[in-house]
Amino acid sequence: MPPASEAGQRVRCKDRWLDLSHPVVLGVINVTPDSFSDGGRFGDDNDGFDLNEAERVARQMVADGAAMLDVGGESTRPGATPVSAEEEIRRTLPVISRLSGLGALLSIDTRKPRVAREAIMSGCHFVNDVSGGRDPDMLRLVAHSGAGLCLMHMRGDPATMQKNPDYQSVCDEVRVYLEQQIERALREGVHENQIVVDPGIGFGKRFEHNLDLLRGIERIVALGFPVMIGVSRKSTIGQITGRDVADRVYGSVALAVLAAERGVSIFRVHDVAATSDGLAVQQALRSAG
Ligand code: HH2
């Protein structure tokens, strides 16, 4: 694999750059009725979502320190029912158009090239592909548009991924998969400075697998590409703390800070203010040392 010369410092996002000289927060805007922690937040009576509320939440996230906002129109929680590209577009596009006026970097959380294309045309700078770029059309779209790209590891798909996932060594297998998907993306013309990788916490992994991945996250960091993680409010935190989804913020922030210490640079979170504060403290101690 070619050395990721610019990787680690910044990510190309069309005509802009995501600065990674310090850890950054990606604020989650789920425009879904069924996301595991914030589904239905923006209503939906099939006449569309509440754009004013989405804009209010987004503005608050940016004020609280989010460097980018991640808009998603399909829940990927285990067992979730897949939605069509048309439905994902109906959910996300009005929100993306509205948020594009804010000036923040925007990401689309989708596995579908059609949805990503529409989102990029409406102002998105980054594609968060939880399928890890399995569809070559997605890789070609990213190559042509110059958008940033997150390649995430997922075993199977959301409908089936938690049915007895098994690994010999989860860190090794996730690392090998990400390496292979990076190679595929580069072959399709994506530049190394567009790529971010994510081990996919909770995607086709049991509790022990998630812990092993987080303990061994330096092995993913060692790939030389910026690493993103999404642990916010997930069941891994619930299993450690015994708390319900709404009460997992402290555990989520603790995990983000520990991961930042180990070289993770992008944090996909619901609780932007709390995570930004935790990371600011981590950074202050680091530079003081
Ligand atoms: N997790 C979720 C969705 N997208 N993207 C990346 N890169 N990494 C993640 O860990 C990740 C992700 C699942 O969380 P959420 O969006 O809160 O829930 P749902 O899938 O139910 O909408």
mmCIF file of C-alpha atoms and ligand atoms in Angstrom:
data_model
loop_
_atom_site.group_PDB
_atom_site.id
_atom_site.type_symbol
_atom_site.label_atom_id
_atom_site.label_comp_id
_atom_site.label_asym_id
_atom_site.label_seq_id
_atom_site.Cartn_x
_atom_site.Cartn_y
_atom_site.Cartn_z
ATOM 1 C CA MET A 1 0.000 0.000 0.000
ATOM 2 C CA PRO A 2 1.379 3.473 -0.823
ATOM 3 C CA PRO A 3 2.339 5.624 2.176
ATOM 4 C CA ALA A 4 -0.509 7.889 3.240
ATOM 5 C CA SER A 5 1.612 11.022 2.999
ATOM 6 C CA GLU A 6 -1.019 13.604 3.882
ATOM 7 C CA ALA A 7 -3.180 11.234 5.874
ATOM 8 C CA GLY A 8 -3.398 12.027 9.538
ATOM 9 C CA GLN A 9 -3.280 15.769 9.140
ATOM 10 C CA ARG A 10 -6.234 16.664 6.958
ATOM 11 C CA VAL A 11 -8.870 15.108 4.745
ATOM 12 C CA ARG A 12 -9.912 16.489 1.393
ATOM 13 C CA CYS A 13 -13.646 17.210 1.301
ATOM 14 C CA LYS A 14 -14.334 18.523 -2.239
ATOM 15 C CA ASP A 15 -13.007 22.102 -2.286
ATOM 16 C CA ARG A 16 -12.483 22.158 1.484
ATOM 17 C CA TRP A 17 -10.348 20.322 4.058
ATOM 18 C CA LEU A 18 -11.167 18.679 7.350
ATOM 19 C CA ASP A 19 -8.356 19.754 9.673
ATOM 20 C CA LEU A 20 -7.113 16.867 11.819
ATOM 21 C CA SER A 21 -4.301 18.618 13.656
ATOM 22 C CA HIS A 22 -6.530 17.974 16.697
ATOM 23 C CA PRO A 23 -9.368 15.432 17.299
ATOM 24 C CA VAL A 24 -12.633 16.447 15.654
ATOM 25 C CA VAL A 25 -16.289 15.804 16.374
ATOM 26 C CA LEU A 26 -18.841 14.720 13.785
ATOM 27 C CA GLY A 27 -22.372 15.576 14.965
ATOM 28 C CA VAL A 28 -25.072 12.971 14.149
ATOM 29 C CA ILE A 29 -28.271 14.224 12.502
ATOM 30 C CA ASN A 30 -30.433 11.120 12.037
ATOM 31 C CA VAL A 31 -33.430 11.874 9.815
ATOM 32 C CA THR A 32 -35.059 8.520 10.508
ATOM 33 C CA PRO A 33 -38.091 7.317 12.435
ATOM 34 C CA ASP A 34 -36.167 4.379 13.936
ATOM 35 C CA SER A 35 -32.541 5.202 14.793
ATOM 36 C CA PHE A 36 -31.600 3.463 18.016
ATOM 37 C CA SER A 37 -31.003 6.546 20.162
ATOM 38 C CA ASP A 38 -32.573 9.527 18.381
ATOM 39 C CA GLY A 39 -35.086 8.110 15.884
ATOM 40 C CA GLY A 40 -38.113 10.320 15.224
ATOM 41 C CA ARG A 41 -36.379 13.383 16.639
ATOM 42 C CA PHE A 42 -37.425 15.545 13.700
ATOM 43 C CA GLY A 43 -40.937 14.104 13.392
ATOM 44 C CA ASP A 44 -42.209 12.906 9.999
ATOM 45 C CA ASP A 45 -45.817 12.713 8.948
ATOM 46 C CA ASN A 46 -44.733 11.749 5.428
ATOM 47 C CA ASP A 47 -45.019 15.418 4.471
ATOM 48 C CA GLY A 48 -41.387 15.776 5.405
ATOM 49 C CA PHE A 49 -39.290 16.283 8.509
ATOM 50 C CA ASP A 50 -39.187 19.368 10.692
ATOM 51 C CA LEU A 51 -36.472 21.370 8.941
ATOM 52 C CA ASN A 52 -36.537 24.188 11.473
ATOM 53 C CA GLU A 53 -35.803 21.747 14.281
ATOM 54 C CA ALA A 54 -33.057 20.042 12.253
ATOM 55 C CA GLU A 55 -31.462 23.427 11.614
ATOM 56 C CA ARG A 56 -31.734 24.412 15.278
ATOM 57 C CA VAL A 57 -30.050 21.167 16.398
ATOM 58 C CA ALA A 58 -27.373 21.497 13.713
ATOM 59 C CA ARG A 59 -26.597 25.114 14.650
ATOM 60 C CA GLN A 60 -26.246 24.076 18.283
ATOM 61 C CA MET A 61 -23.885 21.228 17.328
ATOM 62 C CA VAL A 62 -21.696 23.612 15.340
ATOM 63 C CA ALA A 63 -21.715 26.115 18.235
ATOM 64 C CA ASP A 64 -20.757 23.242 20.560
ATOM 65 C CA GLY A 65 -17.734 22.340 18.438
ATOM 66 C CA ALA A 66 -18.809 19.953 15.656
ATOM 67 C CA ALA A 67 -16.435 20.220 12.685
ATOM 68 C CA MET A 68 -18.832 18.297 10.446
ATOM 69 C CA LEU A 69 -22.475 17.136 10.529
ATOM 70 C CA ASP A 70 -23.400 13.596 9.484
ATOM 71 C CA VAL A 71 -26.892 13.352 7.958
ATOM 72 C CA GLY A 72 -28.378 9.845 7.733
ATOM 73 C CA GLY A 73 -31.705 8.614 6.360
ATOM 74 C CA GLU A 74 -31.464 4.895 7.122
ATOM 75 C CA SER A 75 -31.047 3.306 10.526
ATOM 76 C CA THR A 76 -28.257 0.733 10.595
ATOM 77 C CA ARG A 77 -29.056 -0.607 14.052
ATOM 78 C CA PRO A 78 -29.024 -4.422 14.200
ATOM 79 C CA GLY A 79 -32.108 -5.886 12.524
ATOM 80 C CA ALA A 80 -33.229 -2.539 11.021
ATOM 81 C CA THR A 81 -35.439 -2.720 7.933
ATOM 82 C CA PRO A 82 -33.594 -1.425 4.868
ATOM 83 C CA VAL A 83 -35.084 1.584 3.078
ATOM 84 C CA SER A 84 -35.048 2.390 -0.642
ATOM 85 C CA ALA A 85 -32.783 5.006 -2.209
ATOM 86 C CA GLU A 86 -35.904 7.094 -2.978
ATOM 87 C CA GLU A 87 -36.936 7.085 0.679
ATOM 88 C CA GLU A 88 -33.419 7.925 1.871
ATOM 89 C CA ILE A 89 -33.322 10.821 -0.590
ATOM 90 C CA ARG A 90 -36.776 12.014 0.495
ATOM 91 C CA ARG A 91 -35.612 12.046 4.108
ATOM 92 C CA THR A 92 -32.153 13.541 3.765
ATOM 93 C CA LEU A 93 -32.105 15.946 0.829
ATOM 94 C CA PRO A 94 -34.319 18.698 2.270
ATOM 95 C CA VAL A 95 -32.222 18.622 5.466
ATOM 96 C CA ILE A 96 -28.939 18.753 3.537
ATOM 97 C CA SER A 97 -30.185 21.666 1.433
ATOM 98 C CA ARG A 98 -31.247 23.514 4.567
ATOM 99 C CA LEU A 99 -27.981 22.814 6.423
ATOM 100 C CA SER A 100 -25.793 23.735 3.467
ATOM 101 C CA GLY A 101 -26.518 27.359 4.375
ATOM 102 C CA LEU A 102 -24.729 26.950 7.717
ATOM 103 C CA GLY A 103 -21.251 26.799 6.231
ATOM 104 C CA ALA A 104 -20.316 23.636 8.184
ATOM 105 C CA LEU A 105 -18.852 20.591 6.481
ATOM 106 C CA LEU A 106 -21.628 18.091 5.716
ATOM 107 C CA SER A 107 -21.442 14.302 5.510
ATOM 108 C CA ILE A 108 -24.015 11.860 4.137
ATOM 109 C CA ASP A 109 -24.290 8.556 6.004
ATOM 110 C CA THR A 110 -25.296 6.118 3.266
ATOM 111 C CA ARG A 111 -24.349 2.872 1.526
ATOM 112 C CA LYS A 112 -26.057 3.849 -1.728
ATOM 113 C CA PRO A 113 -24.192 5.666 -4.521
ATOM 114 C CA ARG A 114 -27.449 7.236 -5.775
ATOM 115 C CA VAL A 115 -28.136 8.807 -2.413
ATOM 116 C CA ALA A 116 -24.511 9.942 -2.075
ATOM 117 C CA ARG A 117 -24.598 11.525 -5.552
ATOM 118 C CA GLU A 118 -27.739 13.553 -4.772
ATOM 119 C CA ALA A 119 -26.317 14.541 -1.400
ATOM 120 C CA ILE A 120 -23.035 15.714 -2.907
ATOM 121 C CA MET A 121 -24.942 17.731 -5.512
ATOM 122 C CA SER A 122 -26.951 19.336 -2.714
ATOM 123 C CA GLY A 123 -23.889 20.392 -0.725
ATOM 124 C CA CYS A 124 -22.385 17.370 1.067
ATOM 125 C CA HIS A 125 -18.584 17.249 1.284
ATOM 126 C CA PHE A 126 -18.068 13.765 2.700
ATOM 127 C CA VAL A 127 -19.530 10.262 2.270
ATOM 128 C CA ASN A 128 -19.782 8.077 5.371
ATOM 129 C CA ASP A 129 -20.203 4.624 3.845
ATOM 130 C CA VAL A 130 -20.899 2.008 6.515
ATOM 131 C CA SER A 131 -20.504 -0.724 3.895
ATOM 132 C CA GLY A 132 -16.831 0.248 3.479
ATOM 133 C CA GLY A 133 -17.042 1.069 -0.225
ATOM 134 C CA ARG A 134 -18.352 -2.333 -1.313
ATOM 135 C CA ASP A 135 -20.107 -0.797 -4.323
ATOM 136 C CA PRO A 136 -17.520 0.301 -6.929
ATOM 137 C CA ASP A 137 -19.929 3.040 -8.081
ATOM 138 C CA MET A 138 -19.551 4.638 -4.660
ATOM 139 C CA LEU A 139 -15.767 4.665 -5.007
ATOM 140 C CA ARG A 140 -15.979 6.144 -8.529
ATOM 141 C CA LEU A 141 -18.393 8.819 -7.350
ATOM 142 C CA VAL A 142 -16.030 9.805 -4.541
ATOM 143 C CA ALA A 143 -13.058 9.784 -6.929
ATOM 144 C CA HIS A 144 -14.832 12.128 -9.368
ATOM 145 C CA SER A 145 -16.385 14.457 -6.827
ATOM 146 C CA GLY A 146 -13.306 14.846 -4.622
ATOM 147 C CA ALA A 147 -15.499 14.257 -1.551
ATOM 148 C CA GLY A 148 -14.051 12.777 1.631
ATOM 149 C CA LEU A 149 -14.832 9.108 2.297
ATOM 150 C CA CYS A 150 -15.154 6.996 5.419
ATOM 151 C CA LEU A 151 -14.557 3.288 4.793
ATOM 152 C CA MET A 152 -16.129 1.394 7.688
ATOM 153 C CA HIS A 153 -15.862 -2.288 8.554
ATOM 154 C CA MET A 154 -19.145 -4.150 8.819
ATOM 155 C CA ARG A 155 -19.583 -7.932 8.863
ATOM 156 C CA GLY A 156 -22.622 -8.753 6.647
ATOM 157 C CA ASP A 157 -25.378 -6.142 6.684
ATOM 158 C CA PRO A 158 -27.520 -4.544 9.412
ATOM 159 C CA ALA A 159 -30.344 -7.073 8.991
ATOM 160 C CA THR A 160 -28.110 -10.049 9.808
ATOM 161 C CA MET A 161 -24.845 -8.729 11.245
ATOM 162 C CA GLN A 162 -25.480 -9.628 14.902
ATOM 163 C CA LYS A 163 -26.377 -13.258 14.158
ATOM 164 C CA ASN A 164 -23.418 -15.049 15.767
ATOM 165 C CA PRO A 165 -20.567 -12.887 14.527
ATOM 166 C CA ASP A 166 -17.282 -14.743 14.963
ATOM 167 C CA TYR A 167 -13.617 -13.825 14.485
ATOM 168 C CA GLN A 168 -10.279 -15.552 15.078
ATOM 169 C CA SER A 169 -8.726 -12.153 15.776
ATOM 170 C CA VAL A 170 -11.080 -9.229 15.331
ATOM 171 C CA CYS A 171 -8.284 -6.599 15.128
ATOM 172 C CA ASP A 172 -6.402 -8.532 12.453
ATOM 173 C CA GLU A 173 -9.516 -9.257 10.404
ATOM 174 C CA VAL A 174 -10.815 -5.678 10.551
ATOM 175 C CA ARG A 175 -7.383 -4.332 9.677
ATOM 176 C CA VAL A 176 -6.992 -6.652 6.694
ATOM 177 C CA TYR A 177 -10.487 -5.756 5.455
ATOM 178 C CA LEU A 178 -9.824 -2.015 5.739
ATOM 179 C CA GLU A 179 -6.493 -2.402 3.929
ATOM 180 C CA GLN A 180 -8.230 -4.238 1.131
ATOM 181 C CA GLN A 181 -10.966 -1.586 0.845
ATOM 182 C CA ILE A 182 -8.358 1.204 0.839
ATOM 183 C CA GLU A 183 -6.594 -0.566 -2.060
ATOM 184 C CA ARG A 184 -9.888 -0.882 -3.940
ATOM 185 C CA ALA A 185 -10.688 2.806 -3.396
ATOM 186 C CA LEU A 186 -7.231 3.856 -4.609
ATOM 187 C CA ARG A 187 -7.591 1.644 -7.692
ATOM 188 C CA GLU A 188 -10.883 3.392 -8.536
ATOM 189 C CA GLY A 189 -9.126 6.764 -8.410
ATOM 190 C CA VAL A 190 -9.851 7.941 -4.867
ATOM 191 C CA HIS A 191 -6.841 9.897 -3.559
ATOM 192 C CA GLU A 192 -5.301 8.814 -0.266
ATOM 193 C CA ASN A 193 -6.002 12.281 1.171
ATOM 194 C CA GLN A 194 -9.763 11.642 0.800
ATOM 195 C CA ILE A 195 -9.821 8.492 2.952
ATOM 196 C CA VAL A 196 -10.756 7.888 6.585
ATOM 197 C CA VAL A 197 -11.199 4.395 8.113
ATOM 198 C CA ASP A 198 -13.518 3.162 10.855
ATOM 199 C CA PRO A 199 -13.469 -0.247 12.621
ATOM 200 C CA GLY A 200 -17.302 -0.194 12.836
ATOM 201 C CA ILE A 201 -17.987 -0.615 16.538
ATOM 202 C CA GLY A 202 -21.192 -2.657 16.917
ATOM 203 C CA PHE A 203 -21.404 -3.677 13.264
ATOM 204 C CA GLY A 204 -21.323 -7.480 13.220
ATOM 205 C CA LYS A 205 -19.398 -7.675 16.518
ATOM 206 C CA ARG A 206 -20.159 -8.984 19.957
ATOM 207 C CA PHE A 207 -19.351 -7.062 23.155
ATOM 208 C CA GLU A 208 -15.936 -8.761 23.495
ATOM 209 C CA HIS A 209 -15.116 -8.021 19.853
ATOM 210 C CA ASN A 210 -15.906 -4.330 20.363
ATOM 211 C CA LEU A 211 -13.710 -4.204 23.465
ATOM 212 C CA ASP A 212 -10.863 -6.029 21.683
ATOM 213 C CA LEU A 213 -11.073 -3.569 18.800
ATOM 214 C CA LEU A 214 -10.999 -0.566 21.111
ATOM 215 C CA ARG A 215 -8.110 -2.041 23.137
ATOM 216 C CA GLY A 216 -6.203 -2.679 19.918
ATOM 217 C CA ILE A 217 -7.216 0.478 18.073
ATOM 218 C CA GLU A 218 -3.539 1.477 17.615
ATOM 219 C CA ARG A 219 -3.312 -1.344 15.060
ATOM 220 C CA ILE A 220 -5.968 0.393 12.969
ATOM 221 C CA VAL A 221 -4.293 3.787 13.533
ATOM 222 C CA ALA A 222 -1.050 2.196 12.282
ATOM 223 C CA LEU A 223 -2.596 1.873 8.814
ATOM 224 C CA GLY A 224 -1.613 5.545 8.456
ATOM 225 C CA PHE A 225 -5.076 6.845 7.599
ATOM 226 C CA PRO A 226 -7.204 8.996 9.909
ATOM 227 C CA VAL A 227 -9.390 6.808 12.121
ATOM 228 C CA MET A 228 -13.003 7.566 12.960
ATOM 229 C CA ILE A 229 -15.052 5.764 15.610
ATOM 230 C CA GLY A 230 -18.732 5.777 16.462
ATOM 231 C CA VAL A 231 -19.295 4.568 20.003
ATOM 232 C CA SER A 232 -21.757 7.248 21.056
ATOM 233 C CA ARG A 233 -24.550 5.797 23.251
ATOM 234 C CA LYS A 234 -23.985 2.321 21.782
ATOM 235 C CA SER A 235 -24.765 -0.956 23.556
ATOM 236 C CA THR A 236 -21.066 -1.485 24.341
ATOM 237 C CA ILE A 237 -21.311 1.534 26.680
ATOM 238 C CA GLY A 238 -24.629 0.201 28.001
ATOM 239 C CA GLN A 239 -23.079 -3.179 28.787
ATOM 240 C CA ILE A 240 -20.158 -1.585 30.633
ATOM 241 C CA THR A 241 -22.199 0.960 32.625
ATOM 242 C CA GLY A 242 -25.568 -0.792 32.863
ATOM 243 C CA ARG A 243 -27.286 2.401 31.659
ATOM 244 C CA ASP A 244 -30.070 3.041 29.147
ATOM 245 C CA VAL A 245 -29.405 4.823 25.850
ATOM 246 C CA ALA A 246 -30.264 8.308 27.127
ATOM 247 C CA ASP A 247 -27.843 7.974 30.066
ATOM 248 C CA ARG A 248 -24.726 6.820 28.217
ATOM 249 C CA VAL A 249 -23.147 10.209 27.626
ATOM 250 C CA TYR A 250 -20.477 9.952 30.360
ATOM 251 C CA GLY A 251 -19.382 6.501 29.247
ATOM 252 C CA SER A 252 -19.339 7.646 25.624
ATOM 253 C CA VAL A 253 -17.149 10.648 26.434
ATOM 254 C CA ALA A 254 -14.760 8.520 28.499
ATOM 255 C CA LEU A 255 -14.330 6.152 25.579
ATOM 256 C CA ALA A 256 -13.783 9.022 23.134
ATOM 257 C CA VAL A 257 -11.049 10.503 25.339
ATOM 258 C CA LEU A 258 -9.300 7.138 25.737
ATOM 259 C CA ALA A 259 -9.479 6.549 21.983
ATOM 260 C CA ALA A 260 -8.091 10.036 21.281
ATOM 261 C CA GLU A 261 -5.116 9.144 23.509
ATOM 262 C CA ARG A 262 -4.541 6.148 21.234
ATOM 263 C CA GLY A 263 -4.594 8.158 18.021
ATOM 264 C CA VAL A 264 -8.236 8.164 16.892
ATOM 265 C CA SER A 265 -8.984 11.518 15.306
ATOM 266 C CA ILE A 266 -12.688 11.684 14.344
ATOM 267 C CA PHE A 267 -15.569 11.025 16.743
ATOM 268 C CA ARG A 268 -19.103 10.458 15.445
ATOM 269 C CA VAL A 269 -21.335 11.513 18.345
ATOM 270 C CA HIS A 270 -24.821 12.562 19.406
ATOM 271 C CA ASP A 271 -23.603 14.608 22.404
ATOM 272 C CA VAL A 272 -21.352 17.193 20.800
ATOM 273 C CA ALA A 273 -20.801 19.600 23.700
ATOM 274 C CA ALA A 274 -19.858 16.870 26.180
ATOM 275 C CA THR A 275 -17.513 15.146 23.731
ATOM 276 C CA SER A 276 -15.876 18.410 22.634
ATOM 277 C CA ASP A 277 -15.184 19.306 26.274
ATOM 278 C CA GLY A 278 -13.700 15.885 26.992
ATOM 279 C CA LEU A 279 -11.448 16.094 23.940
ATOM 280 C CA ALA A 280 -10.418 19.663 24.800
ATOM 281 C CA VAL A 281 -9.238 18.456 28.207
ATOM 282 C CA GLN A 282 -7.377 15.539 26.624
ATOM 283 C CA GLN A 283 -5.664 17.904 24.188
ATOM 284 C CA ALA A 284 -4.759 20.446 26.880
ATOM 285 C CA LEU A 285 -2.986 17.796 28.951
ATOM 286 C CA ARG A 286 -1.259 16.458 25.896
ATOM 287 C CA SER A 287 0.185 19.804 24.812
ATOM 288 C CA ALA A 288 1.124 20.678 28.399
ATOM 289 C CA GLY A 289 3.156 17.452 28.576
HETATM 290 N N1 HH2 B 1 -22.612 4.023 13.611
HETATM 291 C C1 HH2 B 1 -23.896 4.236 13.241
HETATM 292 C C2 HH2 B 1 -24.194 4.850 12.016
HETATM 293 N N2 HH2 B 1 -23.198 5.278 11.201
HETATM 294 N N3 HH2 B 1 -20.900 5.529 10.747
HETATM 295 C C3 HH2 B 1 -19.619 5.328 11.083
HETATM 296 N N4 HH2 B 1 -18.629 5.736 10.277
HETATM 297 N N5 HH2 B 1 -19.268 4.702 12.256
HETATM 298 C C4 HH2 B 1 -20.228 4.245 13.123
HETATM 299 O O1 HH2 B 1 -19.866 3.657 14.160
HETATM 300 C C5 HH2 B 1 -21.597 4.442 12.789
HETATM 301 C C6 HH2 B 1 -21.908 5.095 11.556
HETATM 302 C C7 HH2 B 1 -25.004 3.776 14.126
HETATM 303 O O2 HH2 B 1 -25.399 4.768 15.009
HETATM 304 P P1 HH2 B 1 -26.669 5.763 14.853
HETATM 305 O O3 HH2 B 1 -26.620 6.573 13.609
HETATM 306 O O4 HH2 B 1 -26.722 6.565 16.087
HETATM 307 O O5 HH2 B 1 -27.926 4.823 14.839
HETATM 308 P P2 HH2 B 1 -28.804 4.249 13.652
HETATM 309 O O6 HH2 B 1 -27.930 3.439 12.755
HETATM 310 O O7 HH2 B 1 -29.848 3.440 14.369
HETATM 311 O O8 HH2 B 1 -29.398 5.426 12.902
#
